Tab-separated table of C-alpha atoms in Angstrom:
chain	number	residue	atom	x	y	z
M	21	MET	CA	4.534	15.384	-14.036
M	22	LYS	CA	4.237	16.877	-10.576
M	23	ILE	CA	2.787	14.072	-8.456
M	24	LEU	CA	1.541	14.443	-4.889
M	25	ILE	CA	1.918	11.215	-2.913
M	26	THR	CA	0.628	10.623	0.601
M	27	GLY	CA	2.282	8.074	2.866
M	28	THR	CA	5.833	8.704	1.618
M	29	ALA	CA	7.450	7.724	4.929
M	30	GLY	CA	5.619	4.416	4.590
M	31	PHE	CA	6.723	1.215	2.917
M	32	ILE	CA	5.120	1.448	-0.533
M	33	GLY	CA	5.171	5.252	-0.614
M	34	PHE	CA	8.921	5.336	-0.008
M	35	HIS	CA	9.572	2.967	-2.915
M	36	LEU	CA	7.159	4.838	-5.187
M	37	VAL	CA	8.930	8.144	-4.495
M	38	GLU	CA	12.294	6.639	-5.408
M	39	ARG	CA	10.926	5.199	-8.663
M	40	LEU	CA	9.190	8.405	-9.766
M	41	LEU	CA	12.203	10.566	-8.963
M	42	HIS	CA	14.421	8.164	-10.917
M	43	GLU	CA	12.052	8.531	-13.875
M	44	GLY	CA	12.312	12.342	-13.747
M	45	HIS	CA	9.035	13.358	-12.121
M	46	THR	CA	8.583	15.991	-9.428
M	47	VAL	CA	7.211	14.576	-6.174
M	48	ILE	CA	5.360	16.265	-3.339
M	49	GLY	CA	5.330	13.905	-0.353
M	50	ILE	CA	3.003	13.982	2.643
M	51	ASP	CA	3.132	11.788	5.741
M	52	GLN	CA	1.952	12.096	9.330
M	53	VAL	CA	4.814	9.845	10.534
M	54	ASN	CA	2.687	8.292	13.272
M	55	ASP	CA	3.876	5.698	15.779
M	56	TYR	CA	1.800	2.707	14.594
M	57	TYR	CA	5.184	1.041	14.156
M	58	ASP	CA	8.808	2.073	14.753
M	59	VAL	CA	9.104	5.759	13.859
M	60	ASN	CA	12.860	5.362	13.409
M	61	LEU	CA	12.273	3.134	10.383
M	62	LYS	CA	10.070	5.842	8.857
M	63	LYS	CA	12.695	8.499	9.604
M	64	ASP	CA	15.367	6.316	7.994
M	65	ARG	CA	13.260	5.915	4.853
M	66	LEU	CA	12.938	9.697	4.651
M	67	ALA	CA	16.666	10.127	5.279
M	68	PHE	CA	17.453	7.668	2.467
M	69	SER	CA	15.502	9.994	0.149
M	70	GLY	CA	17.352	13.037	1.458
M	71	ILE	CA	14.720	14.373	3.862
M	72	PRO	CA	16.286	15.480	7.173
M	73	TRP	CA	14.264	15.113	10.362
M	74	ASN	CA	13.706	18.602	11.800
M	75	ASP	CA	11.064	21.000	13.129
M	76	ASN	CA	10.370	22.563	9.731
M	77	LEU	CA	8.806	19.540	8.055
M	78	SER	CA	5.258	20.897	8.321
M	79	GLN	CA	6.348	23.849	6.173
M	80	GLY	CA	7.814	21.618	3.486
M	81	VAL	CA	11.461	20.530	3.172
M	82	ARG	CA	13.321	19.905	-0.075
M	83	SER	CA	15.377	16.729	-0.376
M	84	SER	CA	19.145	17.081	-0.217
M	85	LYS	CA	19.445	14.274	-2.789
M	86	HIS	CA	16.635	15.153	-5.186
M	87	GLU	CA	15.935	18.751	-6.159
M	88	GLN	CA	12.499	17.723	-7.390
M	89	TYR	CA	11.305	16.183	-4.083
M	90	ILE	CA	9.584	18.207	-1.347
M	91	PHE	CA	8.204	16.573	1.808
M	92	TYR	CA	5.515	17.852	4.188
M	93	LYS	CA	4.767	16.378	7.603
M	94	ALA	CA	0.981	16.597	7.801
M	95	SER	CA	-2.012	14.526	8.815
M	96	LEU	CA	-4.658	13.685	6.221
M	97	GLU	CA	-7.295	14.524	8.838
M	98	ASP	CA	-6.015	18.130	8.937
M	99	LYS	CA	-8.141	19.574	6.139
M	100	THR	CA	-6.583	23.032	6.410
M	101	ALA	CA	-3.055	21.675	6.052
M	102	ILE	CA	-3.991	19.434	3.118
M	103	ASN	CA	-5.736	22.261	1.264
M	104	SER	CA	-2.772	24.567	1.880
M	105	ILE	CA	-0.361	22.036	0.330
M	106	PHE	CA	-2.619	21.506	-2.685
M	107	GLU	CA	-2.993	25.260	-3.203
M	108	LYS	CA	0.747	25.875	-2.943
M	109	GLU	CA	1.986	22.915	-5.007
M	110	GLN	CA	-0.753	22.545	-7.680
M	111	PRO	CA	-0.022	18.875	-8.502
M	112	ASP	CA	-0.913	17.233	-11.823
M	113	ALA	CA	-1.807	13.923	-10.173
M	114	VAL	CA	-2.362	12.522	-6.685
M	115	CYS	CA	-1.617	9.036	-5.337
M	116	ASN	CA	-3.085	8.384	-1.886
M	117	LEU	CA	-1.141	5.636	-0.107
M	118	ALA	CA	-1.420	6.992	3.441
M	119	ALA	CA	-3.733	4.980	5.655
M	120	GLN	CA	-4.031	3.327	9.008
M	121	ALA	CA	-2.956	-0.163	8.012
M	122	GLY	CA	-3.344	-3.582	9.587
M	123	VAL	CA	-6.328	-5.877	10.005
M	124	ARG	CA	-5.699	-6.990	13.598
M	125	TYR	CA	-5.006	-3.471	14.922
M	126	SER	CA	-8.450	-2.407	13.683
M	127	LEU	CA	-9.936	-4.636	16.394
M	128	GLU	CA	-8.088	-2.658	19.068
M	129	ASN	CA	-8.242	0.909	17.774
M	130	PRO	CA	-11.137	1.348	15.336
M	131	ASP	CA	-11.205	5.143	15.648
M	132	ALA	CA	-7.776	5.432	14.012
M	133	TYR	CA	-9.191	3.776	10.885
M	134	ILE	CA	-12.202	6.075	10.660
M	135	GLN	CA	-10.036	9.172	11.082
M	136	SER	CA	-7.260	8.277	8.643
M	137	ASN	CA	-8.940	6.023	6.104
M	138	ILE	CA	-12.326	7.717	5.800
M	139	ILE	CA	-11.995	11.331	6.934
M	140	GLY	CA	-8.440	11.561	5.619
M	141	PHE	CA	-9.389	10.068	2.256
M	142	GLN	CA	-12.356	12.446	2.000
M	143	ASN	CA	-10.058	15.426	2.573
M	144	ILE	CA	-7.739	14.236	-0.203
M	145	ILE	CA	-10.422	13.589	-2.815
M	146	GLU	CA	-12.225	16.830	-1.972
M	147	ALA	CA	-8.946	18.731	-2.338
M	148	CYS	CA	-8.631	17.125	-5.788
M	149	ARG	CA	-12.047	18.579	-6.646
M	150	GLN	CA	-11.357	22.017	-5.183
M	151	PHE	CA	-7.932	22.399	-6.818
M	152	LYS	CA	-8.815	20.860	-10.206
M	153	VAL	CA	-6.751	17.667	-10.003
M	154	ASP	CA	-8.534	15.111	-12.163
M	155	ASN	CA	-6.087	12.204	-11.736
M	156	LEU	CA	-6.365	10.335	-8.423
M	157	SER	CA	-5.066	6.852	-7.690
M	158	TYR	CA	-5.347	5.321	-4.242
M	159	ALA	CA	-4.487	2.220	-2.269
M	160	SER	CA	-7.295	-0.176	-1.621
M	161	SER	CA	-6.680	-3.720	-0.380
M	162	SER	CA	-7.325	-7.380	-1.059
M	163	SER	CA	-9.053	-7.288	2.342
M	164	VAL	CA	-12.185	-5.900	0.648
M	165	TYR	CA	-12.899	-9.413	-0.660
M	166	GLY	CA	-13.740	-10.393	2.919
M	167	GLY	CA	-15.467	-13.736	3.155
M	168	ASN	CA	-15.420	-14.300	-0.605
M	169	GLU	CA	-14.448	-17.910	-1.279
M	170	ASN	CA	-14.236	-17.676	-5.081
M	171	LEU	CA	-10.592	-17.944	-6.106
M	172	PRO	CA	-8.902	-16.114	-7.680
M	173	PHE	CA	-10.417	-12.843	-6.458
M	174	SER	CA	-11.748	-10.826	-9.388
M	175	THR	CA	-12.590	-7.127	-9.520
M	176	LYS	CA	-15.945	-8.297	-10.879
M	177	ASP	CA	-16.714	-10.096	-7.593
M	178	ARG	CA	-19.105	-8.547	-5.091
M	179	VAL	CA	-17.262	-7.055	-2.119
M	180	ASP	CA	-20.153	-6.289	0.219
M	181	SER	CA	-19.090	-8.505	3.117
M	182	PRO	CA	-15.935	-7.090	4.751
M	183	ILE	CA	-14.835	-8.978	7.852
M	184	SER	CA	-12.612	-6.256	9.351
M	185	LEU	CA	-13.037	-2.537	9.886
M	186	TYR	CA	-9.876	-1.991	7.857
M	187	ALA	CA	-11.524	-3.699	4.878
M	188	ALA	CA	-14.714	-1.698	5.390
M	189	THR	CA	-12.800	1.604	5.256
M	190	LYS	CA	-11.075	0.559	2.035
M	191	LYS	CA	-14.403	-0.382	0.466
M	192	SER	CA	-15.677	3.034	1.563
M	193	ASN	CA	-12.800	4.672	-0.328
M	194	GLU	CA	-13.799	2.841	-3.500
M	195	LEU	CA	-17.428	3.966	-3.167
M	196	VAL	CA	-16.503	7.609	-2.558
M	197	ALA	CA	-14.033	7.514	-5.461
M	198	HIS	CA	-16.725	6.219	-7.787
M	199	THR	CA	-19.109	8.959	-6.670
M	200	TYR	CA	-16.557	11.724	-7.290
M	201	ALA	CA	-15.706	10.230	-10.674
M	202	HIS	CA	-19.392	10.167	-11.608
M	203	LEU	CA	-20.341	13.602	-10.263
M	204	PHE	CA	-17.197	15.639	-10.862
M	205	GLY	CA	-15.279	13.798	-13.593
M	206	ILE	CA	-12.249	13.097	-11.404
M	207	ARG	CA	-10.446	10.111	-12.933
M	208	THR	CA	-10.063	7.713	-10.004
M	209	THR	CA	-8.290	4.375	-9.876
M	210	GLY	CA	-8.298	2.049	-6.880
M	211	LEU	CA	-5.511	-0.485	-6.420
M	212	ARG	CA	-6.230	-3.600	-4.405
M	213	PHE	CA	-2.814	-4.623	-3.111
M	214	PHE	CA	-2.123	-8.242	-2.185
M	215	THR	CA	0.253	-8.872	0.760
M	216	VAL	CA	3.144	-6.589	-0.168
M	217	TYR	CA	6.658	-7.450	1.039
M	218	GLY	CA	10.248	-6.429	0.379
M	219	PRO	CA	13.133	-4.259	1.661
M	220	TRP	CA	12.161	-1.418	4.024
M	221	GLY	CA	8.936	-3.328	4.735
M	222	ARG	CA	6.456	-2.896	7.565
M	223	PRO	CA	7.423	-4.426	10.937
M	224	ASP	CA	3.837	-5.582	11.551
M	225	MET	CA	3.831	-7.806	8.460
M	226	ALA	CA	4.639	-11.522	8.535
M	227	LEU	CA	8.013	-11.443	6.765
M	228	PHE	CA	9.391	-8.733	9.064
M	229	LEU	CA	7.951	-10.391	12.188
M	230	PHE	CA	9.444	-13.736	11.204
M	231	ALA	CA	12.872	-12.225	10.498
M	232	GLU	CA	12.753	-10.466	13.880
M	233	ALA	CA	11.981	-13.756	15.598
M	234	LEU	CA	14.958	-15.446	13.955
M	235	ARG	CA	17.251	-12.573	14.924
M	236	LYS	CA	16.087	-12.687	18.550
M	237	GLY	CA	15.760	-16.458	18.834
M	238	GLU	CA	12.046	-16.276	19.568
M	239	PRO	CA	9.203	-18.508	18.342
M	240	ILE	CA	6.801	-17.312	15.639
M	241	LYS	CA	3.006	-17.418	15.681
M	242	VAL	CA	1.685	-19.503	12.792
M	243	PHE	CA	-2.000	-18.700	12.383
M	244	ASN	CA	-4.669	-21.150	11.224
M	245	HIS	CA	-2.095	-23.853	12.028
M	246	GLY	CA	-0.249	-22.971	8.829
M	247	GLU	CA	-3.247	-23.584	6.566
M	248	MET	CA	-2.986	-20.174	4.918
M	249	LEU	CA	-2.542	-19.201	1.277
M	250	ARG	CA	-1.253	-15.722	0.430
M	251	ASP	CA	-0.603	-13.961	-2.871
M	252	PHE	CA	2.663	-12.385	-1.679
M	253	THR	CA	3.611	-9.498	-3.998
M	254	TYR	CA	7.075	-7.941	-4.151
M	255	VAL	CA	7.109	-4.199	-3.577
M	256	ASN	CA	8.857	-3.331	-6.864
M	257	ASP	CA	6.073	-5.115	-8.753
M	258	ILE	CA	3.484	-3.131	-6.802
M	259	VAL	CA	5.261	0.131	-7.622
M	260	THR	CA	5.381	-0.699	-11.343
M	261	GLY	CA	1.614	-1.216	-11.255
M	262	VAL	CA	1.071	2.078	-9.421
M	263	VAL	CA	3.236	4.029	-11.877
M	264	ASN	CA	1.314	2.534	-14.811
M	265	VAL	CA	-1.922	3.765	-13.279
M	266	ILE	CA	-0.637	7.261	-12.433
M	267	LEU	CA	0.610	7.786	-15.988
M	268	ASN	CA	-2.527	6.263	-17.547
M	269	PRO	CA	-5.496	7.423	-15.459
M	270	ALA	CA	-8.941	5.877	-15.695
M	271	LYS	CA	-11.138	6.639	-18.690
M	272	ALA	CA	-14.902	6.569	-18.971
M	273	PRO	CA	-15.932	3.437	-20.880
M	274	GLU	CA	-17.742	3.996	-24.183
M	275	GLU	CA	-20.496	1.634	-23.077
M	276	LYS	CA	-21.945	0.608	-19.740
M	277	THR	CA	-20.194	-2.342	-18.132
M	278	GLU	CA	-21.072	-4.716	-15.313
M	279	THR	CA	-18.616	-3.006	-12.983
M	280	ASN	CA	-19.182	0.541	-14.280
M	281	PRO	CA	-22.826	1.037	-15.278
M	282	THR	CA	-22.549	4.821	-14.758
M	283	GLN	CA	-19.728	5.112	-17.342
M	284	ALA	CA	-17.695	7.146	-14.865
M	285	PRO	CA	-13.923	7.624	-15.355
M	286	TYR	CA	-13.336	5.064	-12.622
M	287	ALA	CA	-11.344	1.834	-12.396
M	288	ILE	CA	-10.280	-0.823	-9.910
M	289	TYR	CA	-7.313	-3.167	-10.347
M	290	ASN	CA	-5.908	-6.055	-8.383
M	291	ILE	CA	-2.135	-5.897	-8.037
M	292	GLY	CA	-1.000	-9.306	-6.872
M	293	ASN	CA	1.478	-11.939	-7.885
M	294	ASN	CA	-1.279	-14.200	-9.257
M	295	ASN	CA	0.632	-17.095	-7.704
M	296	PRO	CA	-0.459	-17.783	-4.102
M	297	VAL	CA	2.010	-19.438	-1.745
M	298	LYS	CA	1.319	-21.748	1.170
M	299	LEU	CA	2.300	-20.148	4.470
M	300	MET	CA	4.525	-23.092	5.391
M	301	ASP	CA	6.379	-22.776	2.059
M	302	PHE	CA	6.814	-19.061	2.770
M	303	ILE	CA	8.280	-19.899	6.183
M	304	LYS	CA	10.641	-22.459	4.632
M	305	ALA	CA	11.893	-19.879	2.106
M	306	ILE	CA	12.676	-17.455	4.968
M	307	GLU	CA	14.578	-20.180	6.849
M	308	GLU	CA	16.663	-20.897	3.758
M	309	ALA	CA	17.427	-17.228	3.115
M	310	PHE	CA	18.233	-16.488	6.760
M	311	GLY	CA	20.105	-19.718	7.388
M	312	GLU	CA	18.247	-20.659	10.567
M	313	LYS	CA	15.215	-22.711	11.612
M	314	PHE	CA	12.071	-21.380	13.278
M	315	GLN	CA	10.453	-22.358	16.529
M	316	MET	CA	6.701	-22.319	15.826
M	317	ASN	CA	3.591	-21.810	17.932
M	318	MET	CA	0.555	-23.010	15.993
M	319	MET	CA	-2.434	-20.678	16.470
M	320	ASP	CA	-6.091	-20.511	15.438
M	321	LEU	CA	-7.243	-18.175	12.648
M	322	GLN	CA	-7.455	-14.618	13.981
M	323	PRO	CA	-10.683	-12.552	13.793
M	324	GLY	CA	-10.674	-10.467	10.596
M	325	ASP	CA	-8.186	-12.730	8.813
M	326	VAL	CA	-9.022	-14.789	5.744
M	327	PRO	CA	-7.418	-18.176	5.018
M	328	SER	CA	-6.651	-17.487	1.336
M	329	THR	CA	-5.911	-14.612	-1.052
M	330	TYR	CA	-5.320	-14.967	-4.778
M	331	ALA	CA	-5.401	-12.103	-7.304
M	332	ASP	CA	-6.981	-12.265	-10.740
M	333	VAL	CA	-4.852	-9.746	-12.669
M	334	ASP	CA	-6.420	-10.124	-16.125
M	335	ASP	CA	-7.464	-6.439	-16.119
M	336	LEU	CA	-3.906	-5.354	-15.346
M	337	ILE	CA	-2.562	-7.471	-18.200
M	338	ARG	CA	-5.271	-6.247	-20.605
M	339	ASP	CA	-4.836	-2.525	-19.903
M	340	PHE	CA	-1.108	-2.279	-19.198
M	341	ASN	CA	0.407	-5.468	-20.608
M	342	TYR	CA	1.815	-5.967	-17.120
M	343	LYS	CA	1.820	-8.762	-14.563
M	344	PRO	CA	3.860	-8.966	-11.320
M	345	ASP	CA	6.430	-11.733	-11.671
M	346	THR	CA	9.010	-11.637	-8.848
M	347	SER	CA	9.357	-15.121	-7.343
M	348	ILE	CA	8.895	-15.559	-3.616
M	349	GLN	CA	12.435	-16.964	-3.283
M	350	SER	CA	14.003	-13.973	-5.028
M	351	GLY	CA	11.891	-11.441	-3.130
M	352	ILE	CA	12.605	-12.969	0.270
M	353	GLU	CA	16.338	-13.152	-0.459
M	354	ARG	CA	16.355	-9.415	-1.280
M	355	PHE	CA	14.447	-8.611	1.897
M	356	ILE	CA	16.757	-10.692	4.104
M	357	LEU	CA	19.841	-9.034	2.568
M	358	TRP	CA	18.366	-5.623	3.369
M	359	TYR	CA	17.242	-6.721	6.848
M	360	LYS	CA	20.643	-8.090	7.824
M	361	ASP	CA	22.352	-4.938	6.570
M	362	TYR	CA	19.877	-2.603	8.294
M	363	TYR	CA	20.095	-4.374	11.647
M	364	LYS	CA	23.777	-5.306	11.303
M	365	VAL	CA	23.007	-9.002	11.767
């Protein structure tokens, strides 16, 4: 297949590109390469995949390592640029991973979330309609569960109470995707990711922040005084789930269901480890892998954060016979090995 992926300089997008290329697919990558976090890390991800950093990226550059990979530097908010890429490349499927990420940053810069996550998403799904692409998968988030206290989180749960703007934009994506599936027959699948971690990860995420603190001898902030539960999910497990969805797009159910009464070709899946870990156990595993002890500053729960996440993945098992299974110890060890190599620790 020829698969257009947005966010390919990002953490999950980078890993997805590598997997799809390894499996023989053609990939069209798009990324704005913004400065939300260290641009050099994004450039290094692109370089690993054979994309040189130069002034021609907006025109499309072919990878020096993979003949079947072309990358475009473009913003999702730039409708003209997005439509031009769709018209030129004519993809078979689209996977939208590009987004303004982060719960806490949405308190400081809400406009970035509206532009990227709502306007940008609208440009992508409308381009799918205009250029006859009927297979769209996209990143949602466990954040949509908001103040839900029913554990584990199920895709059958109501998600009408987001407690961050980030979560609200992701819920918006799901609503728009359902509408396009219903009205235009575009097969859309939303993927609610649960706390993704692993090599080449995001510097604003806990594992990266904690490793940085150990490297620099600085204390870490432990929110909610350590009383947090997270369904940490290794990036390779996430990518396997995404590939399953791309290759097996949503189908209209034969009968109305509780979550799909319109019988649209629309689906939502949780992709999580289905095995939540206490934050203090997570911290201990990092100490063991790094070989050093943390200094800790205990903090209150931050606005927009939730104390617990836990994914019900029964739908994923039912439809794909797949369940993420990388242990937290194994995943952290792999991340620390990469981190020490990348930063020459």
